[in-house]
């Protein structure tokens, strides 16, 4: 049995080592594998997955995906003629493959961000299920190689809300995709636990008295807050429902910080906030679409042929056409992830330094920008405000103030966030946990509790 953090930014797996959870090494990826996938073409995903499935599942899957498998086999044969294999790449290997040839192949980062989205067609839901299953299959294979034995039981982390628009309908859709994918790749028993609750379980192990803890889990795609009553006595209970005083959650996370910074920090170099030759302000919608990598509808619109024609006209109408030509280049060569990745790497760098230079010479010769930690803070005011509102909502619902605020998630490393939280809660101790490992450790503890 394992705790499985299928995260928006990273995936991790934990097992119990005596009384302590241990995060497993996943081959060359280390303890955390980035939640990204690259395929030579989108049609390859279903064929690759079919080959990886347990024998008992392959026939059933082939019946469900007969047309997709036929199309994928045709594509595979054509790629083979060009000497291209049908293998998939995961984690950092996926990003490297994408960056080598951005306008070739199929790259997706953080598919968890799309789960629960409204307006998805059945074919899109099947595609996301196959993407999730492929990633889970890869992680399961790496886990079993690390342990030297089969794994059939798992607890998977979930946010309080996957998407904000449709409430429980969105959550049901997302959980159905995750459950189907996990069982398809060989997990026989699958349970879920709220990610902030799991993070709280790990923190609880350090307490020696009853404490009201506001757990704030700032993940890659969502932020979840839970007010939990914790302590040695509470930790022994099988049913923790009466200890969970409140929940709040929204689709705002590390990806949103990256996107906001890409838009406000980088896109001005692509013509955002510039003028048309007529003196009017440059339309901003295409710039937002370009960086909205966690919104399938926005990305579909940005890469449409109609938008390509619109951007060509925009270059002709611009007072500074050289800047807007960069945006057209992003559209033509599918460089959205390249731009947002530059913003993400700058955000990470700001953990240790106040300024960061990024090179985008692959988009335009001599395109280089210097960004600062203050630029990042200014760009992300809206996201920071939304996180504060979620925290206050959890406090209001609980009807009591926290004695400790426990913060976890990759974005918790940011000095900008730490400073913001200290200002919002000046009289409450703020504890920053293992930025990536708290949720995995908590899920692992819960797996032992329910399966043993």
XYZ file of C-alpha atoms in Angstrom:
452
model
C 0.000 0.000 0.000
C 1.164 3.519 -0.785
C 0.272 7.135 -0.322
C 0.150 8.679 -3.798
C 0.336 12.426 -4.225
C -0.800 12.842 -7.824
C -0.009 16.522 -7.805
C -0.504 19.328 -10.261
C 3.220 20.132 -10.305
C 4.824 16.902 -9.059
C 3.964 13.307 -8.197
C 5.363 11.486 -5.174
C 4.826 8.133 -3.470
C 5.229 7.208 0.193
C 5.417 3.957 2.168
C 5.669 3.381 5.882
C 9.127 2.619 7.239
C 8.311 1.435 10.734
C 6.314 4.279 12.273
C 7.589 6.930 9.875
C 6.481 7.621 6.306
C 9.235 7.469 3.715
C 9.035 9.114 0.293
C 10.315 6.645 -2.287
C 12.935 7.394 -4.926
C 11.380 7.064 -8.381
C 14.339 6.009 -10.478
C 16.380 8.817 -12.009
C 13.631 11.318 -11.184
C 14.430 11.223 -7.476
C 11.649 11.577 -4.910
C 9.509 13.871 -7.086
C 8.609 13.495 -10.728
C 7.205 16.524 -12.531
C 3.591 16.064 -13.622
C 4.211 16.335 -17.336
C 4.070 14.078 -20.376
C 5.428 14.272 -23.908
C 4.426 12.061 -26.838
C 5.661 12.151 -30.446
C 1.992 12.714 -31.287
C -1.175 12.751 -29.210
C -2.387 9.536 -30.861
C 0.597 7.651 -29.388
C -0.691 7.964 -25.818
C -3.480 5.409 -26.113
C -1.205 2.861 -27.857
C 1.564 3.250 -25.293
C -0.921 2.885 -22.449
C -2.449 -0.229 -23.990
C 0.961 -1.914 -23.997
C 1.544 -1.108 -20.309
C -1.789 -2.329 -18.938
C -2.190 -5.569 -16.986
C -3.131 -8.444 -19.259
C -6.595 -8.714 -17.725
C -7.341 -5.090 -18.618
C -5.885 -4.956 -22.138
C -8.792 -6.666 -23.936
C -11.428 -4.518 -22.234
C -9.433 -1.358 -22.946
C -8.978 -2.346 -26.611
C -12.748 -2.666 -26.989
C -13.314 0.775 -25.475
C -10.600 2.523 -27.509
C -10.767 0.518 -30.760
C -10.888 3.508 -33.119
C -8.245 5.465 -31.203
C -5.912 2.448 -31.220
C -6.345 2.009 -34.963
C -5.596 5.683 -35.569
C -2.634 5.504 -33.209
C -1.209 2.456 -34.989
C -1.390 4.279 -38.322
C 0.411 7.245 -36.792
C 2.969 4.916 -35.208
C 3.727 3.315 -38.577
C 4.206 6.720 -40.191
C 6.536 7.891 -37.420
C 8.538 4.664 -37.702
C 9.275 5.505 -41.332
C 10.931 8.706 -40.074
C 12.871 6.803 -37.417
C 10.751 8.154 -34.533
C 9.752 5.772 -31.750
C 6.345 5.694 -30.117
C 7.678 5.992 -26.560
C 6.360 8.552 -24.085
C 8.498 10.740 -21.847
C 7.622 11.839 -18.328
C 8.802 14.440 -15.830
C 11.878 16.478 -16.711
C 12.458 14.244 -19.765
C 9.076 15.373 -21.107
C 9.960 19.061 -20.702
C 13.355 18.588 -22.334
C 11.768 16.817 -25.306
C 9.250 19.638 -25.703
C 11.891 22.378 -25.477
C 13.988 20.700 -28.174
C 11.142 20.922 -30.703
C 8.195 22.917 -29.291
C 6.181 22.808 -32.510
C 6.486 19.030 -32.822
C 4.897 16.330 -30.702
C 2.364 16.676 -27.889
C 3.302 18.102 -24.497
C 1.043 18.513 -21.501
C 1.921 19.840 -18.078
C -0.289 19.511 -15.009
C -3.219 17.547 -16.494
C -4.753 17.576 -13.017
C -5.559 21.250 -13.666
C -8.010 20.220 -16.368
C -9.904 17.657 -14.293
C -13.426 18.783 -13.526
C -13.413 21.446 -16.249
C -16.794 22.351 -17.681
C -17.767 21.735 -21.278
C -15.495 18.749 -21.885
C -16.674 16.452 -24.660
C -16.651 12.664 -24.096
C -13.586 12.327 -26.353
C -11.734 14.936 -24.277
C -12.627 13.155 -21.036
C -11.308 9.897 -22.503
C -8.083 11.642 -23.538
C -7.536 13.050 -20.049
C -8.278 9.657 -18.518
C -5.637 8.092 -20.786
C -3.102 10.827 -19.962
C -3.681 10.370 -16.221
C -3.529 6.578 -16.572
C -0.259 6.782 -18.532
C 1.311 8.945 -15.835
C -0.002 6.692 -13.068
C 1.280 3.612 -14.881
C 4.738 5.148 -15.120
C 4.752 6.069 -11.423
C 3.433 2.624 -10.437
C 6.179 0.922 -12.464
C 8.858 3.100 -10.855
C 7.372 2.457 -7.403
C 7.350 -1.310 -7.828
C 10.915 -1.222 -9.137
C 11.954 0.747 -6.056
C 10.140 -1.594 -3.646
C 10.776 -4.850 -5.472
C 7.158 -5.924 -5.123
C 3.694 -5.254 -6.558
C 1.517 -2.435 -5.209
C -2.275 -2.763 -5.317
C -3.614 -0.431 -2.593
C -3.344 3.348 -2.638
C -4.655 6.519 -1.062
C -4.590 9.401 -3.543
C -4.674 13.025 -2.525
C -7.421 15.309 -3.778
C -8.130 19.025 -3.405
C -11.282 20.191 -1.677
C -12.511 21.444 -5.061
C -10.936 20.613 -8.418
C -12.705 23.446 -10.232
C -14.718 26.330 -8.873
C -17.439 26.598 -11.498
C -19.612 23.532 -10.993
C -18.981 22.441 -7.418
C -19.664 18.786 -6.726
C -20.381 18.016 -10.373
C -16.797 19.019 -11.202
C -15.468 17.036 -8.256
C -17.404 13.909 -9.264
C -16.070 14.114 -12.820
C -12.477 14.511 -11.628
C -12.695 11.699 -9.065
C -14.255 9.382 -11.650
C -11.325 10.001 -14.021
C -8.737 9.449 -11.278
C -10.452 6.300 -9.994
C -10.879 4.770 -13.440
C -7.263 5.544 -14.373
C -5.872 4.111 -11.118
C -7.873 0.883 -11.357
C -7.062 0.531 -15.024
C -3.310 0.450 -14.359
C -3.597 -2.166 -11.606
C -4.555 -0.526 -8.298
C -7.240 -2.816 -6.887
C -8.200 -0.611 -3.944
C -8.320 3.171 -4.339
C -9.259 5.686 -1.660
C -8.983 9.464 -1.522
C -8.088 11.945 1.191
C -8.219 15.745 1.150
C -4.718 17.073 0.542
C -4.779 19.705 3.322
C -6.056 17.076 5.756
C -3.240 14.729 4.744
C -0.697 17.508 5.246
C -2.224 18.112 8.651
C -1.854 14.469 9.669
C 1.892 14.729 9.174
C 2.138 17.934 11.229
C -0.034 16.363 13.925
C 2.672 13.778 14.613
C 4.812 16.577 16.091
C 2.165 17.873 18.552
C 1.967 16.999 22.237
C -1.334 18.732 23.064
C -4.693 19.526 21.456
C -4.259 22.383 18.985
C -6.483 24.187 16.462
C -4.493 24.199 13.240
C -5.333 26.008 10.034
C -3.690 23.887 7.337
C -3.010 25.809 4.125
C -1.948 23.594 1.221
C -0.882 25.713 -1.752
C -0.519 23.178 -4.521
C 0.266 23.632 -8.174
C -3.388 23.934 -9.214
C -5.433 24.587 -6.076
C -5.192 26.074 -2.629
C -7.034 24.221 0.112
C -7.545 25.285 3.709
C -8.757 23.093 6.552
C -9.248 24.011 10.201
C -8.451 20.817 12.072
C -8.405 19.932 15.743
C -5.164 18.040 16.250
C -3.250 16.357 19.012
C -2.096 12.991 20.384
C -5.608 11.875 21.313
C -7.113 12.956 18.007
C -4.410 11.079 16.074
C -5.668 7.766 17.511
C -9.199 8.162 16.157
C -10.362 6.133 13.172
C -13.084 8.682 12.385
C -11.719 12.224 12.187
C -14.884 13.893 10.905
C -15.601 15.729 14.166
C -12.043 17.078 14.232
C -12.411 18.681 10.785
C -13.940 22.011 11.708
C -14.051 23.575 8.235
C -12.853 23.353 4.626
C -12.359 25.879 1.860
C -10.707 25.475 -1.498
C -10.375 27.158 -4.842
C -8.547 26.724 -8.117
C -5.642 29.033 -7.390
C -2.152 27.607 -6.973
C 1.437 27.675 -8.098
C 0.476 27.472 -11.772
C -1.650 30.599 -11.392
C 1.311 32.460 -9.885
C 3.429 31.372 -12.869
C 0.750 32.444 -15.351
C 0.189 35.812 -13.668
C 3.928 36.477 -13.668
C 4.268 35.385 -17.297
C 1.450 37.743 -18.267
C 2.509 40.814 -16.301
C 6.254 40.256 -16.172
C 7.086 38.784 -19.588
C 4.259 39.587 -21.994
C 4.980 43.360 -22.100
C 8.082 42.348 -24.098
C 5.658 40.718 -26.567
C 3.530 43.846 -26.966
C 1.152 43.712 -23.995
C 0.310 47.269 -22.847
C 1.737 48.735 -26.068
C -0.329 50.768 -28.552
C -1.796 50.255 -31.965
C -0.710 52.644 -34.732
C -4.103 54.328 -34.273
C -3.188 55.224 -30.695
C -5.627 52.737 -29.166
C -4.531 50.228 -26.511
C -3.361 46.821 -27.698
C -6.099 44.136 -27.227
C -5.052 41.976 -24.279
C -7.116 38.821 -24.725
C -4.613 36.962 -26.937
C -1.871 37.589 -24.377
C -3.986 36.010 -21.666
C -4.843 33.074 -23.926
C -1.151 32.562 -24.700
C -0.153 31.960 -21.084
C -3.343 30.267 -19.797
C -1.800 26.794 -19.990
C -4.227 25.415 -17.389
C -7.337 26.331 -19.414
C -8.012 24.025 -22.347
C -10.557 26.366 -23.913
C -8.234 29.385 -23.835
C -5.364 27.374 -25.301
C -7.594 25.963 -28.040
C -8.636 29.506 -28.933
C -5.067 30.807 -28.943
C -3.792 28.077 -31.273
C -6.744 28.248 -33.660
C -6.214 29.228 -37.300
C -8.596 32.154 -36.822
C -6.443 33.554 -34.018
C -3.338 33.121 -36.157
C -4.935 35.364 -38.800
C -5.987 37.840 -36.110
C -2.434 38.067 -34.768
C -1.038 38.614 -38.259
C -3.395 41.572 -38.641
C -2.428 42.776 -35.166
C 1.227 42.876 -36.216
C 0.267 45.062 -39.194
C -1.787 47.387 -36.975
C 0.733 47.673 -34.116
C 2.769 50.783 -33.374
C 5.616 48.398 -32.405
C 5.158 45.438 -34.772
C 8.445 43.807 -33.733
C 7.046 43.213 -30.233
C 3.756 41.715 -31.418
C 5.642 39.526 -33.899
C 7.001 37.697 -30.861
C 3.456 36.801 -29.800
C 2.728 35.539 -33.305
C 5.873 33.401 -33.069
C 4.594 31.901 -29.800
C 1.351 31.016 -31.568
C 2.973 29.551 -34.677
C 5.506 27.414 -32.810
C 3.413 26.410 -29.770
C 5.649 28.154 -27.244
C 3.151 28.855 -24.452
C 4.791 26.376 -22.099
C 8.188 27.868 -22.914
C 7.082 31.315 -21.758
C 5.330 30.116 -18.603
C 8.271 27.852 -17.757
C 10.531 30.916 -17.851
C 8.238 32.621 -15.344
C 8.186 29.499 -13.143
C 11.981 29.219 -13.119
C 12.235 32.889 -12.141
C 9.740 32.327 -9.305
C 11.863 29.457 -8.033
C 15.033 31.553 -8.292
C 13.452 34.290 -6.181
C 13.519 31.910 -3.229
C 17.259 32.582 -2.981
C 17.803 35.848 -4.862
C 15.992 39.123 -5.485
C 16.693 39.460 -9.224
C 16.758 37.001 -12.114
C 17.648 37.331 -15.787
C 15.862 35.088 -18.257
C 16.973 34.418 -21.814
C 14.349 33.937 -24.529
C 16.679 34.050 -27.516
C 14.958 30.995 -28.989
C 11.866 33.157 -29.428
C 13.641 36.287 -30.671
C 17.306 37.134 -31.096
C 18.760 38.949 -28.079
C 15.470 38.755 -26.149
C 16.575 38.950 -22.518
C 14.630 40.228 -19.510
C 15.612 41.039 -15.953
C 12.854 40.395 -13.415
C 12.765 41.035 -9.686
C 11.129 39.564 -6.616
C 9.143 42.795 -6.281
C 7.898 42.355 -9.862
C 6.678 38.907 -8.894
C 4.909 40.209 -5.783
C 3.203 42.952 -7.775
C 2.101 40.562 -10.529
C 0.553 38.120 -8.050
C -1.467 40.452 -5.822
C -4.743 38.971 -7.033
C -3.626 35.392 -6.322
C -2.300 36.330 -2.880
C -5.585 38.031 -2.087
C -7.567 34.959 -3.109
C -5.491 32.760 -0.794
C -6.104 35.143 2.105
C -9.845 35.039 1.386
C -9.787 31.238 1.480
C -8.034 31.271 4.840
C -10.537 33.744 6.262
C -13.408 31.676 4.863
C -12.170 28.564 6.679
C -11.789 30.538 9.918
C -15.298 31.995 9.604
C -16.847 28.601 8.900
C -15.041 27.050 11.873
C -16.193 29.856 14.148
C -12.844 29.970 15.915
C -9.352 31.350 15.425
C -6.412 29.040 14.709
C -3.659 28.615 17.256
C -1.198 27.735 14.467
C -1.158 28.251 10.701
C 0.591 25.323 8.989
C 1.562 26.048 5.379
C 2.708 23.477 2.839
C 3.088 23.127 -0.920
C 5.801 24.221 -3.331
C 4.733 27.875 -3.393
C 5.130 27.996 0.403
C 8.883 28.356 -0.232
C 8.383 31.818 -1.710
C 9.607 34.707 0.499
C 6.840 36.790 -1.098
C 4.183 34.413 0.251
C 5.809 34.192 3.682
C 5.874 37.973 3.996
C 2.258 38.200 2.853
C 1.052 35.611 5.383
C 2.950 37.212 8.221
C 1.196 40.479 7.497
C -2.198 38.752 7.288
C -1.684 36.830 10.581
C 0.686 38.969 12.659
C -0.271 37.374 15.992
C -0.468 33.699 14.955
C 2.533 31.362 14.683
C 3.122 30.322 11.071
C 4.818 26.962 10.539
C 6.102 26.062 7.079
C 6.213 22.303 6.531
C 8.014 20.098 4.042
C 7.147 22.015 0.889
C 6.494 18.945 -1.224
C 6.515 16.022 1.191
C 3.859 16.841 3.791
C 0.892 15.705 1.708
C 2.629 12.501 0.596
C 3.612 11.674 4.172
C 0.071 12.266 5.417
C -1.450 10.152 2.664
C 0.962 7.369 3.578
C -0.057 7.493 7.241
C -3.710 7.356 6.224
C -3.070 4.393 3.894
C -1.704 2.399 6.795
C -4.635 3.448 8.970
C -7.348 2.286 6.551
C -5.671 -0.745 4.939
C -4.054 -2.378 7.972
